[in-house]
Coordinates of N, CA, C and O in Angstrom, one line a residue:
X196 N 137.8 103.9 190.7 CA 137.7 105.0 189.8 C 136.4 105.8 190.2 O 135.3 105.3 190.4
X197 N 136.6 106.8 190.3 CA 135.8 107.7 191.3 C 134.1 108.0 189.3 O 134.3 108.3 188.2
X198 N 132.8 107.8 189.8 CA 132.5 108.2 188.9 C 131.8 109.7 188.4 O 131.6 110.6 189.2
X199 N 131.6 109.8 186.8 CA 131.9 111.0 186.2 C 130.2 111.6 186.8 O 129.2 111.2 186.2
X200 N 130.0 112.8 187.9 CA 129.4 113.7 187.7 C 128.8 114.6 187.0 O 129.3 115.7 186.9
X201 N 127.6 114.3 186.3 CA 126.9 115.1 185.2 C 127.3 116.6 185.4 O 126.9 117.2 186.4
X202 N 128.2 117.5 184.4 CA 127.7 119.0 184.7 C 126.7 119.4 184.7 O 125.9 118.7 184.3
X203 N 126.4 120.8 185.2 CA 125.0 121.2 185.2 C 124.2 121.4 184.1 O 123.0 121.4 184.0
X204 N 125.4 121.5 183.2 CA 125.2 122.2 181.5 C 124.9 121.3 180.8 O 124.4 121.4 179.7
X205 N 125.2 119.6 181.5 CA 124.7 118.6 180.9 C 123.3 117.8 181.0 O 122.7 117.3 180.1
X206 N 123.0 117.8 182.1 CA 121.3 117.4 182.5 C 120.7 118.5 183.0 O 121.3 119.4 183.7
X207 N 119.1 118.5 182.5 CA 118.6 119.6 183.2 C 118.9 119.3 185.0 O 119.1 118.1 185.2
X208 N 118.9 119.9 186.0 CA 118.8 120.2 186.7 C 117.8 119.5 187.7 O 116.6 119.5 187.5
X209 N 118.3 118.9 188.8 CA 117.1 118.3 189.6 C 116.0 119.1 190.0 O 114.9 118.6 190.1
X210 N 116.2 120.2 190.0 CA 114.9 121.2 190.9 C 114.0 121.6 189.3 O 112.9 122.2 189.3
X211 N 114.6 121.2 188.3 CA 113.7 121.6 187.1 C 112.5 120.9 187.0 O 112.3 119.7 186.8
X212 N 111.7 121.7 187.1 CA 110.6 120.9 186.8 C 109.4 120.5 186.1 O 109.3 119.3 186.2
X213 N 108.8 120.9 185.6 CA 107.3 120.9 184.9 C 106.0 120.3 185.5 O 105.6 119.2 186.0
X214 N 105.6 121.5 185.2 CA 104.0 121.1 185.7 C 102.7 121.3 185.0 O 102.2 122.4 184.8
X215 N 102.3 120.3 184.6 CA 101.5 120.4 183.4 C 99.9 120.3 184.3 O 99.5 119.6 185.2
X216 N 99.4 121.1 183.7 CA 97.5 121.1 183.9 C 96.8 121.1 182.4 O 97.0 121.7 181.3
X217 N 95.8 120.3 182.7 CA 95.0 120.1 181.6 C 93.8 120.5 181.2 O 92.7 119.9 181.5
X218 N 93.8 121.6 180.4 CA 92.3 122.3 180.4 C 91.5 121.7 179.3 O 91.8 122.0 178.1
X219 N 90.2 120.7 179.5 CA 89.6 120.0 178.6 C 88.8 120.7 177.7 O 89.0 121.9 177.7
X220 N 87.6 120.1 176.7 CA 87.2 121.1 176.5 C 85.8 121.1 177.1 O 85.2 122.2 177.1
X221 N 85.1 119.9 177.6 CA 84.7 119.6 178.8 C 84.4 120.5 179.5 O 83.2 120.6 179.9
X222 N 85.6 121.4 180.0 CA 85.7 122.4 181.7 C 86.2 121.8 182.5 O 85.9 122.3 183.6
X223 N 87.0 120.8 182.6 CA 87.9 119.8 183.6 C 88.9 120.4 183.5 O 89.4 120.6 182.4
X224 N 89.6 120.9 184.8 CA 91.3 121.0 184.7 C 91.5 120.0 185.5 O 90.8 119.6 186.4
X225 N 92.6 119.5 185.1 CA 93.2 118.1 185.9 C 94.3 118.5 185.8 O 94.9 118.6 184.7
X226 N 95.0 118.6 186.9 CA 96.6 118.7 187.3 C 96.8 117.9 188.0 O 96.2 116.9 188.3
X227 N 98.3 118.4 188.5 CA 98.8 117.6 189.5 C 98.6 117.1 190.7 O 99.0 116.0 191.1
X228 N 97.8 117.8 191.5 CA 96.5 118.3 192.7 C 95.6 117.0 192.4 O 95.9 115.9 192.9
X229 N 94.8 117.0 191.8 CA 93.8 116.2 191.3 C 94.6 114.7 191.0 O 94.5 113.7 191.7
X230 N 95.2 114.7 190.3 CA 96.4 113.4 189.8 C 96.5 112.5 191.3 O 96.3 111.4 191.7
X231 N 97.1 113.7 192.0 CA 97.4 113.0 193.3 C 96.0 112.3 194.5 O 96.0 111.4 195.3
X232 N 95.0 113.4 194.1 CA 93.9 112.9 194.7 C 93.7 111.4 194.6 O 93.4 110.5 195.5
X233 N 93.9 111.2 193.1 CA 93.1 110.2 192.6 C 94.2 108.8 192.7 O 93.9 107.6 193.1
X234 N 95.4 109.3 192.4 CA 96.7 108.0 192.9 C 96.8 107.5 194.5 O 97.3 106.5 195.0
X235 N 96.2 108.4 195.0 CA 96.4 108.2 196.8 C 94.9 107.2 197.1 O 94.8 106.3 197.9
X236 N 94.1 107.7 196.3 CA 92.5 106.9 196.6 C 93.1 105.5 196.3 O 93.2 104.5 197.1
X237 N 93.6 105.5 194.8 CA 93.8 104.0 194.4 C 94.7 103.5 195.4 O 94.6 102.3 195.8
X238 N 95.9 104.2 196.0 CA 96.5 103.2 196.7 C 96.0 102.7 198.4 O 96.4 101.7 199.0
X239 N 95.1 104.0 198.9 CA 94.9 104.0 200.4 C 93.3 102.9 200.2 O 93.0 101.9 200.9
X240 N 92.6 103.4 199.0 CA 91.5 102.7 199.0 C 90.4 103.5 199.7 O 89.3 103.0 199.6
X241 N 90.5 104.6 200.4 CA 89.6 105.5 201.1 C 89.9 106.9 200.5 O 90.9 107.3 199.9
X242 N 88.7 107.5 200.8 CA 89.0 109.0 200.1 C 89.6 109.4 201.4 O 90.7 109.9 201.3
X243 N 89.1 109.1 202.6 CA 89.1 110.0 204.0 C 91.3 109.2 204.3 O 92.1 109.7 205.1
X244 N 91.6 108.5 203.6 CA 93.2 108.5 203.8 C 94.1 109.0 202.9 O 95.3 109.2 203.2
X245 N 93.4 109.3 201.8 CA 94.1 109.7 200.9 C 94.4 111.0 201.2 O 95.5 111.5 201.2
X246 N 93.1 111.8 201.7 CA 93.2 113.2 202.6 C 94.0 113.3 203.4 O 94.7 114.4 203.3
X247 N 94.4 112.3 204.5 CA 95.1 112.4 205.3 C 96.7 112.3 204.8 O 97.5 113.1 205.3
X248 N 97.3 111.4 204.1 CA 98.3 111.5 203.5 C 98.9 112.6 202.7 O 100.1 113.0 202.6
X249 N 97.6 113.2 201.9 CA 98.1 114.1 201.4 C 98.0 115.8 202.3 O 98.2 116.9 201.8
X250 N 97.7 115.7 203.6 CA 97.6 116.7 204.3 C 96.3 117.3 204.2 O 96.4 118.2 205.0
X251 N 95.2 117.3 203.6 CA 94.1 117.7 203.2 C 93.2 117.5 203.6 O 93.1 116.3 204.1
X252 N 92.3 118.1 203.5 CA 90.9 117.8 204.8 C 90.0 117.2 204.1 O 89.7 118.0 203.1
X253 N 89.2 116.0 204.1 CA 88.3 115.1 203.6 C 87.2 116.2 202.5 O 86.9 116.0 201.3
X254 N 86.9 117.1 203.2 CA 86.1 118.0 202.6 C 86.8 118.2 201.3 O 86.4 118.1 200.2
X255 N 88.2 118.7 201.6 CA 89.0 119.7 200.3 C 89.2 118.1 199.2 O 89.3 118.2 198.0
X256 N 89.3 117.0 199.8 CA 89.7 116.1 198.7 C 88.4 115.2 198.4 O 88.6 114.3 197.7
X257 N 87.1 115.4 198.7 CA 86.1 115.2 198.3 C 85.2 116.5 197.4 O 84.2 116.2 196.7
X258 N 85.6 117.3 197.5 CA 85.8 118.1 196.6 C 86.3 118.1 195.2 O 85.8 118.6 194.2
X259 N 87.5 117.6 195.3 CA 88.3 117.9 193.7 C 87.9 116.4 192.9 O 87.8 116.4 191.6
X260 N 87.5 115.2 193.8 CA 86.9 113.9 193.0 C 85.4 114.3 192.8 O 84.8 113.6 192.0
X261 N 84.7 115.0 193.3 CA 83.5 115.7 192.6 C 83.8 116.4 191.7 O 83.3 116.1 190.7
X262 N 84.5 117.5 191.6 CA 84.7 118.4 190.7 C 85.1 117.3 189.2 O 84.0 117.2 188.5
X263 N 85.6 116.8 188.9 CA 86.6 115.4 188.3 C 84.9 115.0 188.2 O 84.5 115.2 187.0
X264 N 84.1 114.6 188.8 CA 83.2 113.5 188.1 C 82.2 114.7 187.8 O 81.1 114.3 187.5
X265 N 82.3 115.7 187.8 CA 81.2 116.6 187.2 C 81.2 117.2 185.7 O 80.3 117.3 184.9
X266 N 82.9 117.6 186.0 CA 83.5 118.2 184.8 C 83.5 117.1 183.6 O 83.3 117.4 182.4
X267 N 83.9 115.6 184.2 CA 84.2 114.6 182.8 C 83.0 114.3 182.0 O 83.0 114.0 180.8
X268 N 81.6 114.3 183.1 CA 80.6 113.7 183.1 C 80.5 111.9 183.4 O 79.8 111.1 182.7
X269 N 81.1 111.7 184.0 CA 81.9 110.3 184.7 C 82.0 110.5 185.7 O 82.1 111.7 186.1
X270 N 82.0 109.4 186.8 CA 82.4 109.2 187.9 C 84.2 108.5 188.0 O 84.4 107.4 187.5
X271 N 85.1 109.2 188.5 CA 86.2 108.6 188.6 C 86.9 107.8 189.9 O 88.1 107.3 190.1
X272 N 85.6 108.0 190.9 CA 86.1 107.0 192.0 C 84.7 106.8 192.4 O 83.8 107.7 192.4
X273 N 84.6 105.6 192.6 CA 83.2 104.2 193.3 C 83.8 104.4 194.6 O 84.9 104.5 195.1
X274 N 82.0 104.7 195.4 CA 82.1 104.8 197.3 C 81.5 103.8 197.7 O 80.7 103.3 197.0
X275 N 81.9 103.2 198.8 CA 80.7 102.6 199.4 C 80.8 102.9 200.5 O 81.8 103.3 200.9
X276 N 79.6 102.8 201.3 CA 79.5 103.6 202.5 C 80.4 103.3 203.9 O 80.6 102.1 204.0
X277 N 80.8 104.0 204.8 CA 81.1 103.4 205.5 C 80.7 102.5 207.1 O 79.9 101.6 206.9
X278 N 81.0 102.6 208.2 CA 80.2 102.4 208.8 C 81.6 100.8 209.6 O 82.8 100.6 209.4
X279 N 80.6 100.2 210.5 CA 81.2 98.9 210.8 C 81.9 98.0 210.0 O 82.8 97.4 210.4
X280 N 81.4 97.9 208.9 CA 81.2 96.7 207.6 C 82.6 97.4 207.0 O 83.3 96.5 206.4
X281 N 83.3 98.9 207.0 CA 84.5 99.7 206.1 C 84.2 100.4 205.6 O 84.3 101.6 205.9
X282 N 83.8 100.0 204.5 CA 83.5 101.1 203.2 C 84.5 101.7 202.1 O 84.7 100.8 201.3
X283 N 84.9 102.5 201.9 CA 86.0 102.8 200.9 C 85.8 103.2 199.7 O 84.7 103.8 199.4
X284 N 86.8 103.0 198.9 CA 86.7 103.6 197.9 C 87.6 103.6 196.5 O 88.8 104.0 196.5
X285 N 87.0 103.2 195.5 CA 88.2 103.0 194.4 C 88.4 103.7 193.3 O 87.9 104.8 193.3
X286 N 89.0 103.2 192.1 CA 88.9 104.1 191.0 C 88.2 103.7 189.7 O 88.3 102.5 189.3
X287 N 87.6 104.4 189.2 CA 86.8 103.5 188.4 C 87.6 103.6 187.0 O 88.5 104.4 186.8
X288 N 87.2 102.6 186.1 CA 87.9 102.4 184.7 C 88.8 104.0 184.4 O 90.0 104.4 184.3
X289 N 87.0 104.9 184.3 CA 87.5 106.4 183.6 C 88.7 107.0 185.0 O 89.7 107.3 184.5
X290 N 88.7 107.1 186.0 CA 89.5 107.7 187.1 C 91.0 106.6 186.6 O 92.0 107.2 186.4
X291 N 90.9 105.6 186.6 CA 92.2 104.7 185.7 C 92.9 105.4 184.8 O 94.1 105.6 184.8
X292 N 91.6 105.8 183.7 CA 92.0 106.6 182.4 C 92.9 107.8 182.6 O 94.0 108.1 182.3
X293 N 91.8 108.4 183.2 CA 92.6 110.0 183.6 C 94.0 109.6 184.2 O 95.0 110.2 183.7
X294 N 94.3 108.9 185.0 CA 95.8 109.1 185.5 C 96.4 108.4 184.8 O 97.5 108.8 184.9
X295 N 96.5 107.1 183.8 CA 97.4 106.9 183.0 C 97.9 107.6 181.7 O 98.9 107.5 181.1
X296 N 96.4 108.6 181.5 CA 96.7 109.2 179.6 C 97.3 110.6 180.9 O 98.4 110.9 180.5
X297 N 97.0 111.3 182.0 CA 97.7 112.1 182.4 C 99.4 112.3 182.5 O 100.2 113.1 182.1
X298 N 99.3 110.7 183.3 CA 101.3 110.6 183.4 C 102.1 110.1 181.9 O 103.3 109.8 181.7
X299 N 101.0 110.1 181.0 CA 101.8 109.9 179.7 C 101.9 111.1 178.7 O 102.7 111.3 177.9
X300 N 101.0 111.7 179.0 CA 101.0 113.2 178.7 C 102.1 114.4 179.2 O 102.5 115.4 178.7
X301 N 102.5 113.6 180.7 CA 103.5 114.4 181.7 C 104.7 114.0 180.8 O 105.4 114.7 180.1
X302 N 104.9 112.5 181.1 CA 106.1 112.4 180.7 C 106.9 112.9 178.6 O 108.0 113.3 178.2
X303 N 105.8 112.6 178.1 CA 105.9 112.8 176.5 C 106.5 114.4 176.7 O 107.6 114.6 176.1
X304 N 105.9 115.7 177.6 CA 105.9 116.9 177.7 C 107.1 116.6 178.3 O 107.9 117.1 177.5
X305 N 107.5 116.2 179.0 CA 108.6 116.4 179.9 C 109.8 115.8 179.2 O 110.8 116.0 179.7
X306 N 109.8 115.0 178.2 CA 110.9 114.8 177.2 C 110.9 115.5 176.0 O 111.9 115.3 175.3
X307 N 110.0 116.3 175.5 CA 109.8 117.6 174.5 C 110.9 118.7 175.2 O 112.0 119.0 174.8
X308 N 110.2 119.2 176.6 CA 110.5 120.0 177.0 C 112.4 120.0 177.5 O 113.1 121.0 177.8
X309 N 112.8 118.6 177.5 CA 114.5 118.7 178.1 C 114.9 119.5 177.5 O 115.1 120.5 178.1
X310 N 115.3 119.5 176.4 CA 116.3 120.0 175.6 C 116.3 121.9 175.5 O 117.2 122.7 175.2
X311 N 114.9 122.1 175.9 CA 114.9 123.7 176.1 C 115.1 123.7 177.5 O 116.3 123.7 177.7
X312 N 114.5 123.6 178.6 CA 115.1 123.4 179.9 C 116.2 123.2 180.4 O 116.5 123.5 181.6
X313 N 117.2 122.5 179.0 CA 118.9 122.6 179.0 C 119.5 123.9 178.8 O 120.3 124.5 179.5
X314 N 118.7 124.3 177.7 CA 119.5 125.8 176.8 C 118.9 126.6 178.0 O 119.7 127.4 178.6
X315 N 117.5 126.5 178.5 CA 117.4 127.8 179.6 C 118.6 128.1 180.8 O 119.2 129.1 181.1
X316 N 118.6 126.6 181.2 CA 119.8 126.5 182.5 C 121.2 127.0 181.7 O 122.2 127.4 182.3
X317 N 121.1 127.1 180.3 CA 122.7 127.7 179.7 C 122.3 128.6 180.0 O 122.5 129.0 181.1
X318 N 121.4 129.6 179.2 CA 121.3 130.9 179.5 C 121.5 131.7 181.0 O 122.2 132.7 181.1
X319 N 120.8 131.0 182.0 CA 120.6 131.6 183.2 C 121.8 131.5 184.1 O 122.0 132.2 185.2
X320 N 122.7 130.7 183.5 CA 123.8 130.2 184.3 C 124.9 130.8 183.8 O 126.0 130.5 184.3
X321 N 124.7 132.0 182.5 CA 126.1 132.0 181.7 C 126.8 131.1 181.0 O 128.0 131.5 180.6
X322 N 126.5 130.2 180.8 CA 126.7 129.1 180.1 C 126.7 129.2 178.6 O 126.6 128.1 178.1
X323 N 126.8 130.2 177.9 CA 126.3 130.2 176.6 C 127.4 130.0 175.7 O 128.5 130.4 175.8
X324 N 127.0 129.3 174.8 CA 128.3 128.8 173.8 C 127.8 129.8 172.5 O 126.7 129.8 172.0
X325 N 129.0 130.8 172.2 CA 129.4 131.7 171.3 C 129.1 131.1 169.8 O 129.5 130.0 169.5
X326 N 128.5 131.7 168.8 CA 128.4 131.1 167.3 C 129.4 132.1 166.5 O 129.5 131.9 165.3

């Protein structure tokens, strides 16, 4: 039994998306950009790989973890130098914080937001059910 394919009119849409940025009142924006900075450090353990993974030049992603520890007034990623010995780089408690209250913030928004993201794809699609 072959299975039942969602219509389009029934799930939002794979390419739907949402993108949430967070303007503090601080002066921090924290988006997705930054989110990613900081999930790639925790997992590569270096700023200078996380750059590289994410296509970005050590400068440009040493940048947005400065911007992030200036704006919070926190540091959100611990260095140590590098050299023979390694060096590296992790996330500190608050850099923890920000990306868990971020992706709970994404997701809470992004289950608000289905049900209009539905009606929009009715609208845009012709889809509209008559009252």
């Amino acid at each position: 039994m072959a299975k039942r394919t969602p219509r389009r009119s029934d799930t939002a849409s794979p390419i739907d998306r949402l993108s949430i940025r967070l303007d503090l009142a601080s002066g921090a924006k924290i988006g997705p950009g930054k989110i990613a900075v900081l999930e790639e450090i925790g997992r590569a353990g270096s700023i200078s790989a996380a750059g590289r993974a994410l296509r970005m030049s050590y400068r440009r992603t040493w940048e947005l973890v400065e911007d992030l520890n200036r704006s919070l007034g926190t540091p959100v990623v611990e260095t140590a130098a590098g050299g023979s010995g390694g060096g590296g780089a992790v996330l500190t408690q608050a850099g923890k914080a920000v990306v868990s209250s971020y992706r709970a913030i994404e997701m809470d928004t992004a289950l608000a937001a289905r049900k209009h993201l539905l009606a929009l794809n009715r609208v845009c699609t012709g889809k509209q059910r008559s009252t």
